[in-house]
Amino acid sequence: MPRLIIKNSDRVIDEVDLARLRTTIGRSARSDVCIPDAFASRLHAEVRQEGDGYWLQDLGSANGTRYNNSLVTMPIPLVSGGEIQIGETTIVFEDERLKRSRNATLIADNTQALDPSMTIAFSNRKNPTSEILDSQVSSRTDLLGLISKVGLALLSSSGLDETLNQVASLVFEAVPAERCVIMLRDESAADGMKITVARVRGKDERIEEVRISRTVMDEVMKNGKSVLTSDAQHDPRYASQTMALLGIRSVLAVPLSVDERDVFGIIYADSPTYEATFTEEHLKILTTLASVASIRVENASLLEARFQRERMERELELATEIQQRFQPSAPPKMPGYEFQGISFSCYEIGGDYYDFIERHDGKMLIALGDVSGKGTAAALLMSSVHAAMHAQISARSSLDETVRSVNQYLAENTPSNRFVTLFAAELDPQTGILKYINAGHNPPLVGRAGGQIEQLSSGGFPLGILPSAEYDVGELKLNSGDSLIVYSDGVSEANNLIEEEFGMERLTEVIRKNLKASAAGMRDKVESALSAFTQTAPANDDITLVIVKKT
């Protein structure tokens, strides 16, 4: 996997795998790669994956980024061994794939073909299951043989389902049962137990309806005891309406557990009236089988849980990558203006959305939205907002038409408890006129070059609530040195360790003190103030910030 090797005075201090689509580098603890360098900006540079390659981009840093001793002024491709200089820190990009492609070597394959007779011999081996208990086990030697054969039979099983079905086959081989049911503990199930196997002797199909005595289940699962009765109809311990209805006479039930204090399942076997009855010998056999099978079943369960976790992690990584692609790959270039945007999710994926979209007439649309909720559900709705906004801009809709159309689309296609707050503005670079609509979003700030701070109105309803909602269009003019600061509530409502909010007063003060800074410098100052305030307190919401400055 491509990686970054961080060096300080020729000493390696860290190595970071490039597992993300976008990897930020800077002095901030929120950066993916945090470097303790006094000459680095808090959000200094970014390495971005494009196809099979990686590109380096400066994020408007104060002291600049150099690559192989050249100043980075636009995104440039990285090659293996290339050196990134940030302040006094050197970062080497390494990609083993590129090294292998340059030094590819052809190696002849001298492997001989398999002997056909060996293949036939292997394929004709008997299934270990069919060899078990050709006769009734009645001695310690036979029990030891059973352990060996059960272990061999289960060794060939791979997944949990295959293992459990193999165990059921072994039960039918080992005891004269007509029905076998295997249940595992499952907290999501109604009664805490999930039926994983339910079969009748000689049939492969699953039993549709399974009824088992609650008394028997409690004895095994709660008390960790095995159950044997050769006359369930009249046994005062287990006689019940269930037993009578099903005509059950003999019952065997043993726990599945590696630790006797933690029973995670049950093997249940029974036979109908007038059929073969179970004996203590059968109980001994089934208990032995369960003891050996428990280890394999638990291992299969853990393995399946790991596969499930890894699958979810891969899907989450893909969702994160897709969401990062929705964000602008770089701030737009427009003479006389600076644009900066940054977003940090409090989870792997989030519900904040920001965008810079250039219109056909040269005007620039600036948007920042905040989806209600967090995590995957919010991210899915955010992707809909992104797609709807771009579709309207492509159709050359006006600002108010764009917002009204997106609102109607969301109201008709999202749950009633979901909504989106949105600030959308259209900048005319020739005049500096900014037309805007605020759909229930936090009021943005306008910092004037003279030192005044203005707060824009909050506007109408959030998107997705009223299909026919109307939105007023506001207007202001950005003069030289003025800045527009748009933020999500993850900024103003960030909490510190004593549950105190960062608040509008602190945000306004940071902006006022840094009105002469560049857009990137102002972004870094806000992020720095947030980090100093929250310290080690976990983020309680996504943090997104957009800054537009007329230079």
XYZ file of C-alpha atoms in Angstrom:
551
model
C 0.000 0.000 0.000
C 1.337 3.515 -0.796
C 2.517 5.343 2.309
C 4.070 8.519 3.649
C 7.296 8.345 5.663
C 7.618 11.389 7.926
C 11.171 12.456 8.790
C 12.518 15.150 11.084
C 16.248 15.909 10.826
C 16.796 12.684 8.850
C 15.096 10.639 11.574
C 11.927 8.693 10.747
C 9.227 9.663 13.250
C 6.164 8.079 11.665
C 4.832 6.062 8.729
C 1.273 6.473 7.450
C -0.511 4.206 4.966
C -2.537 6.099 2.357
C -5.776 4.200 2.896
C -8.040 7.219 2.299
C -8.992 9.069 -0.852
C -7.857 12.341 0.742
C -5.134 12.568 3.383
C -4.657 15.986 4.990
C -1.300 17.052 6.444
C -0.805 19.817 8.989
C -0.199 20.888 12.558
C -3.838 20.393 13.595
C -4.787 17.254 15.474
C -7.739 16.990 13.054
C -5.351 16.473 10.144
C -4.951 12.854 9.034
C -1.184 13.336 9.344
C -0.345 15.624 12.278
C 3.206 17.031 12.167
C 4.635 18.961 15.164
C 6.355 21.586 13.013
C 6.159 25.256 13.973
C 6.457 26.291 10.304
C 3.500 24.145 9.210
C -0.017 25.551 8.928
C -2.726 23.766 10.822
C -4.208 22.501 7.547
C -1.174 22.688 5.313
C -1.391 20.236 2.380
C -3.300 17.271 1.062
C -2.439 14.042 -0.762
C -5.323 12.934 -2.963
C -5.802 9.670 -4.840
C -6.809 9.958 -8.474
C -7.263 6.565 -10.144
C -4.067 4.600 -9.502
C -1.992 7.730 -8.869
C -1.571 10.212 -6.004
C -1.425 14.011 -6.232
C -0.074 16.638 -3.834
C -1.887 19.934 -3.271
C -1.097 22.885 -1.023
C -4.099 24.026 1.068
C -3.218 27.729 1.105
C -0.485 27.314 3.729
C 1.341 30.349 5.111
C 4.867 29.076 4.338
C 4.164 26.987 1.267
C 4.743 23.346 0.343
C 7.722 22.138 -1.684
C 8.042 18.916 -3.655
C 11.531 17.816 -4.684
C 12.693 21.398 -3.890
C 10.041 23.015 -6.135
C 7.250 25.194 -4.728
C 3.804 23.600 -5.130
C 1.426 26.122 -6.732
C -1.014 23.636 -8.267
C -1.799 19.899 -7.803
C 1.177 17.794 -8.943
C 1.538 13.991 -9.287
C 3.691 12.074 -6.794
C 6.268 9.466 -7.751
C 7.738 6.837 -5.460
C 10.691 8.301 -3.571
C 9.538 11.894 -4.049
C 10.118 14.245 -1.111
C 7.555 16.672 0.295
C 8.996 19.527 2.358
C 6.764 21.248 4.922
C 8.714 23.590 7.171
C 11.507 21.514 8.730
C 9.673 18.246 8.085
C 10.422 15.956 5.141
C 7.787 13.483 3.984
C 8.753 10.755 1.535
C 6.076 9.212 -0.687
C 6.601 5.477 -1.276
C 4.609 3.238 -3.597
C 5.882 -0.344 -3.902
C 3.642 -0.885 -6.929
C 5.602 1.671 -8.897
C 8.893 0.079 -7.844
C 7.730 -3.361 -8.959
C 6.501 -2.044 -12.301
C 9.919 -0.556 -13.016
C 11.787 -3.720 -12.036
C 9.428 -6.387 -13.345
C 11.032 -9.817 -13.763
C 9.579 -12.793 -15.631
C 9.876 -16.033 -13.651
C 9.220 -19.319 -15.444
C 6.719 -21.643 -13.828
C 8.292 -25.101 -13.465
C 5.450 -26.613 -11.441
C 4.661 -30.144 -12.656
C 1.115 -31.236 -13.402
C -0.648 -33.292 -10.738
C -0.630 -37.042 -11.169
C -4.189 -38.001 -12.272
C -4.108 -41.107 -10.066
C -3.464 -38.944 -7.020
C -6.448 -36.762 -7.860
C -8.719 -39.786 -8.195
C -7.471 -41.249 -4.937
C -8.197 -38.007 -3.113
C -11.644 -37.540 -4.605
C -12.615 -41.098 -3.695
C -11.807 -40.731 -0.003
C -14.763 -41.431 2.257
C -16.539 -38.568 3.970
C -15.530 -38.718 7.666
C -19.158 -38.215 8.688
C -20.246 -41.506 7.136
C -17.597 -43.402 9.125
C -18.791 -42.290 12.543
C -20.500 -44.783 14.834
C -21.175 -47.712 12.551
C -22.038 -49.411 15.815
C -23.196 -48.120 19.190
C -20.425 -46.557 21.307
C -20.118 -48.336 24.619
C -16.563 -47.910 25.916
C -13.989 -45.253 26.728
C -11.982 -46.367 23.709
C -15.013 -45.816 21.503
C -15.541 -42.375 23.015
C -11.947 -41.416 22.292
C -12.468 -42.676 18.762
C -15.585 -40.527 18.526
C -13.635 -37.424 19.575
C -11.062 -38.112 16.897
C -13.629 -38.760 14.172
C -15.802 -35.765 15.102
C -12.748 -33.518 15.044
C -11.782 -34.862 11.635
C -15.313 -34.412 10.275
C -15.591 -30.823 11.512
C -12.105 -29.965 10.319
C -13.376 -29.987 6.743
C -16.154 -27.497 7.545
C -15.560 -23.878 6.631
C -18.409 -21.479 7.437
C -20.729 -21.473 10.433
C -23.751 -22.842 8.520
C -21.731 -25.729 7.082
C -20.294 -26.520 10.513
C -23.720 -26.578 12.181
C -25.214 -28.789 9.475
C -22.250 -31.119 9.844
C -22.925 -31.296 13.594
C -26.582 -32.178 12.910
C -25.473 -34.999 10.585
C -23.179 -36.284 13.329
C -26.085 -36.258 15.800
C -28.150 -38.491 13.519
C -25.152 -40.806 13.169
C -24.529 -40.911 16.897
C -27.982 -41.321 18.454
C -31.343 -42.739 17.247
C -33.021 -39.322 17.016
C -35.748 -38.481 14.519
C -35.379 -34.716 14.877
C -32.375 -32.456 15.568
C -32.474 -28.749 16.368
C -29.449 -26.532 17.020
C -29.981 -23.098 18.524
C -27.476 -20.308 19.219
C -27.768 -17.347 21.526
C -28.792 -14.202 19.624
C -29.677 -11.035 21.509
C -31.542 -9.650 18.496
C -33.986 -12.583 18.457
C -37.334 -12.306 20.217
C -36.526 -14.807 22.976
C -32.749 -14.437 22.829
C -32.280 -17.655 20.829
C -31.949 -18.219 17.095
C -32.728 -21.555 15.423
C -29.821 -22.232 13.068
C -30.523 -25.885 12.136
C -33.816 -27.814 12.299
C -33.840 -31.136 10.468
C -35.627 -34.505 10.360
C -33.641 -37.703 9.890
C -33.202 -38.581 6.242
C -34.352 -35.191 4.950
C -32.221 -32.208 4.021
C -34.939 -29.564 4.023
C -35.399 -27.358 7.070
C -38.353 -27.861 9.450
C -40.659 -24.873 8.991
C -42.160 -24.808 12.487
C -40.164 -25.761 15.577
C -41.644 -26.128 19.072
C -39.398 -26.997 21.989
C -40.272 -27.197 25.665
C -39.313 -23.965 27.454
C -38.468 -26.014 30.543
C -35.885 -28.020 28.616
C -34.351 -24.881 27.094
C -34.094 -23.123 30.456
C -32.465 -26.164 32.051
C -29.750 -26.179 29.404
C -29.244 -22.452 28.702
C -29.690 -21.015 32.179
C -28.402 -23.862 34.344
C -25.878 -25.312 31.889
C -27.181 -28.839 32.473
C -27.842 -31.675 30.028
C -31.345 -33.146 29.778
C -32.272 -36.803 29.251
C -35.749 -38.262 29.497
C -36.915 -41.529 27.963
C -40.590 -40.797 28.728
C -41.298 -37.098 28.267
C -45.061 -37.706 28.329
C -45.003 -38.688 32.000
C -41.761 -37.191 33.314
C -42.949 -34.629 35.919
C -39.940 -32.425 35.185
C -40.618 -31.967 31.475
C -44.187 -33.119 30.777
C -45.972 -30.242 29.031
C -48.602 -29.442 26.445
C -45.836 -29.056 23.832
C -44.577 -32.590 24.476
C -48.095 -33.972 24.315
C -49.019 -32.186 21.101
C -45.885 -33.316 19.303
C -46.095 -36.868 20.660
C -42.511 -36.710 21.924
C -41.291 -39.551 24.092
C -37.496 -39.321 24.269
C -35.555 -36.075 24.610
C -31.849 -35.286 24.651
C -30.521 -31.742 25.076
C -26.923 -30.711 25.746
C -25.263 -27.284 26.019
C -22.779 -25.828 23.562
C -20.078 -24.061 25.534
C -16.325 -23.703 25.709
C -16.597 -22.271 29.217
C -19.256 -23.986 31.345
C -20.244 -20.594 32.760
C -21.055 -19.265 29.301
C -23.492 -21.449 27.351
C -23.881 -20.044 23.825
C -26.097 -22.716 22.296
C -27.995 -25.975 22.566
C -28.128 -29.266 20.661
C -31.613 -30.740 20.986
C -32.710 -34.190 19.756
C -35.986 -36.049 20.236
C -37.956 -39.067 19.038
C -41.748 -39.597 18.793
C -43.827 -42.007 20.824
C -43.225 -45.740 20.266
C -39.899 -45.047 18.556
C -36.429 -45.705 19.956
C -35.777 -44.313 23.428
C -32.613 -42.570 24.613
C -30.336 -43.968 27.286
C -27.536 -42.613 29.447
C -25.139 -43.982 26.846
C -26.721 -41.743 24.234
C -26.426 -38.767 26.583
C -22.728 -39.524 27.054
C -22.238 -39.712 23.295
C -24.086 -36.457 22.589
C -22.285 -34.652 25.412
C -18.935 -35.763 23.976
C -19.959 -34.674 20.495
C -21.102 -31.277 21.824
C -17.853 -30.763 23.741
C -15.762 -31.276 20.613
C -18.166 -29.387 18.359
C -18.393 -26.357 20.692
C -14.844 -25.275 19.944
C -15.361 -25.569 16.192
C -18.749 -23.812 16.329
C -17.366 -20.943 18.413
C -14.387 -20.564 16.076
C -16.712 -20.580 13.054
C -18.927 -17.962 14.760
C -15.933 -15.731 15.496
C -14.631 -16.178 11.957
C -18.015 -15.304 10.466
C -18.301 -12.284 12.755
C -14.842 -11.177 11.624
C -15.779 -11.573 7.956
C -18.973 -9.619 8.588
C -17.032 -6.884 10.376
C -14.438 -6.718 7.591
C -17.204 -6.548 4.971
C -18.850 -3.670 6.808
C -15.485 -1.941 7.166
C -14.871 -2.277 3.424
C -18.333 -0.881 2.686
C -17.709 1.980 5.113
C -14.359 2.726 3.468
C -16.085 2.795 0.078
C -18.835 5.081 1.418
C -16.178 7.388 2.897
C -14.340 7.507 -0.431
C -17.542 8.265 -2.355
C -18.439 11.030 0.084
C -14.972 12.557 -0.142
C -15.336 12.637 -3.929
C -18.445 14.786 -3.468
C -16.299 17.490 -1.874
C -14.480 19.902 -4.212
C -11.089 18.457 -5.132
C -9.560 21.937 -4.855
C -10.844 25.465 -4.192
C -11.799 27.250 -7.404
C -9.512 29.855 -8.950
C -11.131 33.223 -9.613
C -9.202 36.485 -10.050
C -9.741 38.815 -7.109
C -11.220 36.154 -4.813
C -10.060 33.398 -2.465
C -12.180 30.332 -1.678
C -11.579 27.803 1.093
C -13.662 24.893 2.399
C -12.978 22.131 4.881
C -15.103 19.437 6.514
C -14.425 17.012 9.363
C -16.931 14.223 10.106
C -17.437 13.202 13.723
C -17.927 9.643 12.427
C -16.329 7.953 9.409
C -18.966 9.519 7.184
C -21.134 12.525 7.884
C -24.057 14.652 6.788
C -22.442 18.031 6.066
C -22.229 19.234 2.477
C -20.283 22.099 0.942
C -19.678 22.999 -2.669
C -18.319 25.517 -5.154
C -20.088 25.250 -8.529
C -19.177 27.521 -11.430
C -22.160 28.600 -13.515
C -22.326 28.904 -17.285
C -22.275 32.716 -17.040
C -19.088 32.845 -14.925
C -20.870 33.318 -11.593
C -19.967 31.061 -8.674
C -22.482 29.150 -6.538
C -21.381 28.611 -2.932
C -23.327 26.132 -0.801
C -23.133 24.647 2.680
C -25.769 22.224 3.964
C -26.292 20.276 7.163
C -28.425 17.114 7.132
C -30.334 16.273 10.303
C -28.767 13.363 12.168
C -25.340 11.831 11.756
C -23.639 8.795 10.252
C -24.760 6.663 7.315
C -28.379 7.865 7.074
C -27.271 11.510 7.016
C -24.560 10.740 4.450
C -27.089 9.108 2.100
C -29.354 12.147 2.268
C -26.352 14.428 1.771
C -25.526 12.608 -1.481
C -29.075 13.331 -2.689
C -28.639 17.032 -1.924
C -25.316 17.057 -3.810
C -26.855 15.385 -6.871
C -29.955 17.627 -6.838
C -27.909 20.839 -6.586
C -25.634 19.870 -9.482
C -28.623 18.820 -11.596
C -30.276 22.225 -11.117
C -27.089 24.132 -11.924
C -26.606 22.020 -15.057
C -30.160 22.949 -16.049
C -29.191 26.640 -15.627
C -31.866 27.226 -12.984
C -31.743 30.507 -11.068
C -30.793 30.541 -7.385
C -34.357 30.623 -6.083
C -35.499 27.996 -8.636
C -32.620 25.757 -7.548
C -33.488 25.925 -3.844
C -37.234 25.499 -4.439
C -36.686 22.483 -6.703
C -34.288 20.796 -4.254
C -36.741 21.421 -1.405
C -39.634 19.875 -3.346
C -37.519 16.873 -4.324
C -36.457 16.247 -0.705
C -39.980 16.744 0.677
C -41.351 14.145 -1.731
C -38.564 11.583 -1.366
C -37.318 11.640 2.224
C -38.866 10.595 5.571
C -40.821 13.255 7.416
C -38.317 13.288 10.287
C -35.402 14.189 7.991
C -34.562 17.671 6.768
C -31.635 19.733 5.512
C -30.566 23.238 6.458
C -28.869 24.997 3.540
C -27.120 28.268 2.798
C -26.725 28.841 -0.929
C -25.238 31.967 -2.502
C -24.448 33.172 -6.024
C -21.414 35.434 -6.437
C -20.984 37.769 -9.398
C -17.200 38.249 -9.562
C -17.470 41.384 -11.720
C -19.553 43.398 -9.249
C -18.949 41.563 -5.958
C -22.731 41.227 -5.563
C -23.691 38.116 -3.545
C -27.289 36.912 -3.750
C -28.178 34.317 -1.127
C -30.901 32.118 0.335
C -30.767 30.794 3.869
C -33.031 27.769 4.363
C -32.985 27.404 8.133
C -29.184 27.338 8.335
C -26.950 29.034 10.926
C -26.629 32.733 10.051
C -23.311 33.226 8.189
C -20.950 36.061 9.112
C -19.639 38.838 6.891
C -16.369 40.384 7.997
C -15.822 43.873 6.636
C -12.357 45.241 5.969
C -13.099 48.090 8.377
C -13.531 45.704 11.305
C -17.322 45.326 11.421
C -18.928 41.882 11.660
C -22.399 41.421 10.165
C -24.694 38.467 10.713
C -26.950 37.418 7.849
C -30.582 36.515 8.494
C -31.599 32.891 9.115
C -34.183 32.803 6.290
C -36.975 30.292 5.684
C -37.802 26.679 6.464
C -35.183 23.915 6.177
C -35.432 21.840 3.006
C -37.618 18.743 2.951
C -40.377 19.914 5.314
C -42.880 21.877 3.179
C -42.954 20.960 -0.543
C -44.340 24.367 -1.580
C -42.180 26.539 0.704
C -41.028 29.892 -0.673
C -37.610 31.412 0.010
C -36.550 35.060 0.070
C -33.415 36.066 -1.787
C -31.073 38.364 0.131
C -28.316 40.482 -1.353
C -25.031 42.037 -0.202
C -21.859 43.348 -1.779
C -18.349 42.154 -1.005
C -15.826 44.963 -1.180
C -12.062 44.624 -1.194
C -10.902 42.901 2.012
C -14.387 41.628 2.937
C -14.980 37.973 3.832
C -18.002 35.640 3.943
C -17.824 32.909 6.588
C -20.340 30.052 6.381
C -20.262 27.272 8.982
C -22.218 24.266 10.239
C -23.506 24.033 13.797
C -20.654 21.627 14.541
C -18.507 24.777 14.763
C -20.697 27.049 16.910
C -22.006 24.182 19.082
C -18.700 22.359 19.641
C -18.387 21.337 23.293
C -15.357 21.341 25.564
C -14.630 18.930 28.403
C -17.119 20.643 30.747
C -19.938 20.624 28.149
C -19.586 24.350 27.415
C -20.371 25.487 23.836
C -17.873 27.331 21.631
C -20.683 29.721 20.699
C -21.183 32.594 18.296
C -19.369 35.092 20.495
C -16.078 33.207 20.344
C -16.451 32.549 16.610
C -17.152 36.225 15.929
C -14.130 37.258 17.961
C -11.800 34.917 16.051
C -13.072 36.355 12.747
C -12.691 39.950 13.980
C -9.056 39.389 15.005
C -8.146 37.840 11.641
C -9.975 39.983 9.086
C -6.690 40.802 7.308
C -5.676 37.121 6.996
C -6.098 35.169 3.782
C -9.059 32.815 3.434
C -6.773 29.885 4.273
C -5.279 31.788 7.210
C -8.727 32.623 8.591
C -9.770 28.978 8.195
C -6.702 27.881 10.168
C -7.353 30.424 12.933
C -10.943 29.222 13.380
C -9.811 25.590 13.452
C -7.029 26.457 15.918
C -9.462 28.248 18.247
C -11.831 25.276 18.081
C -9.058 22.806 18.918
C -7.825 24.932 21.834
C -11.378 25.193 23.185
C -12.503 21.563 22.799
C -9.091 20.025 23.709
C -9.627 16.260 23.964
C -13.439 16.365 24.056
C -14.905 14.159 21.297
C -16.672 15.935 18.437
C -20.450 15.855 18.840
C -21.225 16.901 15.260
C -19.636 17.314 11.840
C -17.507 20.452 11.464
C -17.670 22.284 8.127
C -16.391 25.723 7.225
C -16.509 27.735 3.969
C -14.750 31.088 3.514
C -14.942 33.477 0.555
C -12.691 36.542 0.563
C -12.430 39.402 -1.905
C -8.756 40.311 -2.112
